[in-house]
Every structure is written in structure tokens, then in C-alpha cells.
PDB file of C-alpha atoms in Angstrom:
ATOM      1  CA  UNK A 627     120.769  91.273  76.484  1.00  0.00           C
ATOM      2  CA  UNK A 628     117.193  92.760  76.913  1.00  0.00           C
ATOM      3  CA  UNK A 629     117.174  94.588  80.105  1.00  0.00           C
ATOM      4  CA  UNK A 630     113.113  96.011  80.433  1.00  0.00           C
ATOM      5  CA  UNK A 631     111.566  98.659  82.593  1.00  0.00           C
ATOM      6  CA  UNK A 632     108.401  97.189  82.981  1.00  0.00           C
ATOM      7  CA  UNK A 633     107.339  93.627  82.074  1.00  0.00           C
ATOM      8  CA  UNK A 634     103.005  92.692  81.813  1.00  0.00           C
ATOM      9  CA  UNK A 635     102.741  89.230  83.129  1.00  0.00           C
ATOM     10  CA  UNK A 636      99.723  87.165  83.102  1.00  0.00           C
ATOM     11  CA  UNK A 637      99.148  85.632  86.780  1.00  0.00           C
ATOM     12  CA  UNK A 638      97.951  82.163  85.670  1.00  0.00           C
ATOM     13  CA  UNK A 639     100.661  80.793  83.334  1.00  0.00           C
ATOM     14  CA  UNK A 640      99.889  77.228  82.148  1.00  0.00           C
ATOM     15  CA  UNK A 641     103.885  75.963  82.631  1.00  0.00           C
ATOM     16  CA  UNK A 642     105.502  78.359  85.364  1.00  0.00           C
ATOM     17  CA  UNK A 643     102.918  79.969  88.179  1.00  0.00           C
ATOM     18  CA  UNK A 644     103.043  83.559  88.452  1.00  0.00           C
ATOM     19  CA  UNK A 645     104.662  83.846  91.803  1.00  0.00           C
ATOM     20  CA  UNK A 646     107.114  81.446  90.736  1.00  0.00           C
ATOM     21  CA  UNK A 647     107.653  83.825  87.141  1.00  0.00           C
ATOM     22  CA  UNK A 648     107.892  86.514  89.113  1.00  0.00           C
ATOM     23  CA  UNK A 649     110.401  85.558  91.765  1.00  0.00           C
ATOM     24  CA  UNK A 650     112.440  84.508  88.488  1.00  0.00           C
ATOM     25  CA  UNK A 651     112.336  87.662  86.760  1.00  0.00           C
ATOM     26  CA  UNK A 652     113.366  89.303  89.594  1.00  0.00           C
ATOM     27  CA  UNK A 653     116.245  87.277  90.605  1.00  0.00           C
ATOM     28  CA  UNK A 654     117.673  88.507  86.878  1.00  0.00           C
ATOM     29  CA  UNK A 655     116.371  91.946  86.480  1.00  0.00           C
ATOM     30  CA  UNK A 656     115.707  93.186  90.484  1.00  0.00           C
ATOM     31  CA  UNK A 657     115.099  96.966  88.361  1.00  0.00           C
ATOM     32  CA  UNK A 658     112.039  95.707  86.327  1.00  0.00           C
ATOM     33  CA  UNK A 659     109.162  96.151  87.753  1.00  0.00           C
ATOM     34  CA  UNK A 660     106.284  93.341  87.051  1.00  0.00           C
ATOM     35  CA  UNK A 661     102.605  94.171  86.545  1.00  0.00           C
ATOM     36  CA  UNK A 662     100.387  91.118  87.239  1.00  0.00           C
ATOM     37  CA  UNK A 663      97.397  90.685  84.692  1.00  0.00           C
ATOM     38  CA  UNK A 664      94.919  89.216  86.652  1.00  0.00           C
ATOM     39  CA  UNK A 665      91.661  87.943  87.039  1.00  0.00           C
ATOM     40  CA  UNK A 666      91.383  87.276  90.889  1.00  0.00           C
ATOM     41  CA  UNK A 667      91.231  89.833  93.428  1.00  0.00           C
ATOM     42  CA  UNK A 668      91.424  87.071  96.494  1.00  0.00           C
ATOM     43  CA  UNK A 669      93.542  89.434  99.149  1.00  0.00           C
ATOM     44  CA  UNK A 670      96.121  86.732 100.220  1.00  0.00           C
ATOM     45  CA  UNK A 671      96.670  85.814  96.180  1.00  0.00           C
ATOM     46  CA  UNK A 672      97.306  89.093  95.671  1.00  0.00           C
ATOM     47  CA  UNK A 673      99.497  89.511  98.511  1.00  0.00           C
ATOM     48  CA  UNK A 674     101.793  86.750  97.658  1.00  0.00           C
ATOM     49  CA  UNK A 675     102.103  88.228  93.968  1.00  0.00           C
ATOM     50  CA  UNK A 676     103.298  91.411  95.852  1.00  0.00           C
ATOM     51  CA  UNK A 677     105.408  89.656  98.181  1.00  0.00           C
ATOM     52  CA  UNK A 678     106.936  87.996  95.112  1.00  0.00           C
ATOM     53  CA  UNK A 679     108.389  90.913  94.053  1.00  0.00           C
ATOM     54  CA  UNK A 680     105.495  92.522  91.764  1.00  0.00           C
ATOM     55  CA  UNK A 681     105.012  96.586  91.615  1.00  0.00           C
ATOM     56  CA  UNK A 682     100.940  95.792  91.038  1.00  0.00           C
ATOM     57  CA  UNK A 683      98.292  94.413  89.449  1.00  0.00           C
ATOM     58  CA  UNK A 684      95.437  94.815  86.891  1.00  0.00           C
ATOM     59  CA  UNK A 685      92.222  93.301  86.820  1.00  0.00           C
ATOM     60  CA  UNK A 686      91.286  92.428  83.572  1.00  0.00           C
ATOM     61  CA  UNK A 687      87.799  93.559  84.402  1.00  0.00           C
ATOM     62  CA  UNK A 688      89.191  97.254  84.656  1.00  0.00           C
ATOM     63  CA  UNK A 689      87.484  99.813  82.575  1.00  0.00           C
TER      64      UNK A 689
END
């Protein structure tokens, strides 16, 4: 059984949202912490991806 540290997740997933993935993820593995990849930096998006369970997040416009 894999049991991961950290786990890069995409926030738009074309079959399972990323709030949904992440409440998932951390119903099986509440140690990993989840590092949204994402594109939108609306405050209350972002907030619900935190309040999913995610550490953080990355724009992919970061330099």
C-alpha cells in the first residue's frame, strides 16, 4: 500500500472535482498533505480547497 507525504493535485479534474479528490484522499491518508495546482485565485475557491483538507496551492502562473 502506497502511503505518500505529499500528493500534487490538479484542481480541475475532468471526472472527480478537486474538493471532492481532496476530501477523498484525505479520508484514506489524513497524514498526506495535498498541494492544489491551480489556475484560479477566486478567494472563496480557494478557501473551500483549504477547507477540504489541502496544505496549499500553486498557481500555475508562478515564476
Amino acid at each position: 500500500e502506497l502511503r505518500p507525504d505529499v500528493i500534487i493535485m490538479q484542481a480541475r479534474r475532468p471526472t472527480l472535482g478537486g474538493v471532492e479528490a481532496i476530501r477523498q484522499c484525505k479520508a484514506e491518508h489524513p497524514q498526506t498533505a495535498i498541494i492544489i495546482l491551480t489556475m484560479y485565485q477566486e478567494e472563496e475557491y480557494v478557501a473551500e480547497l483549504l477547507e477540504a483538507g489541502a496544505a496549499g496551492y500553486i498557481l500555475k502562473t508562478a515564476r
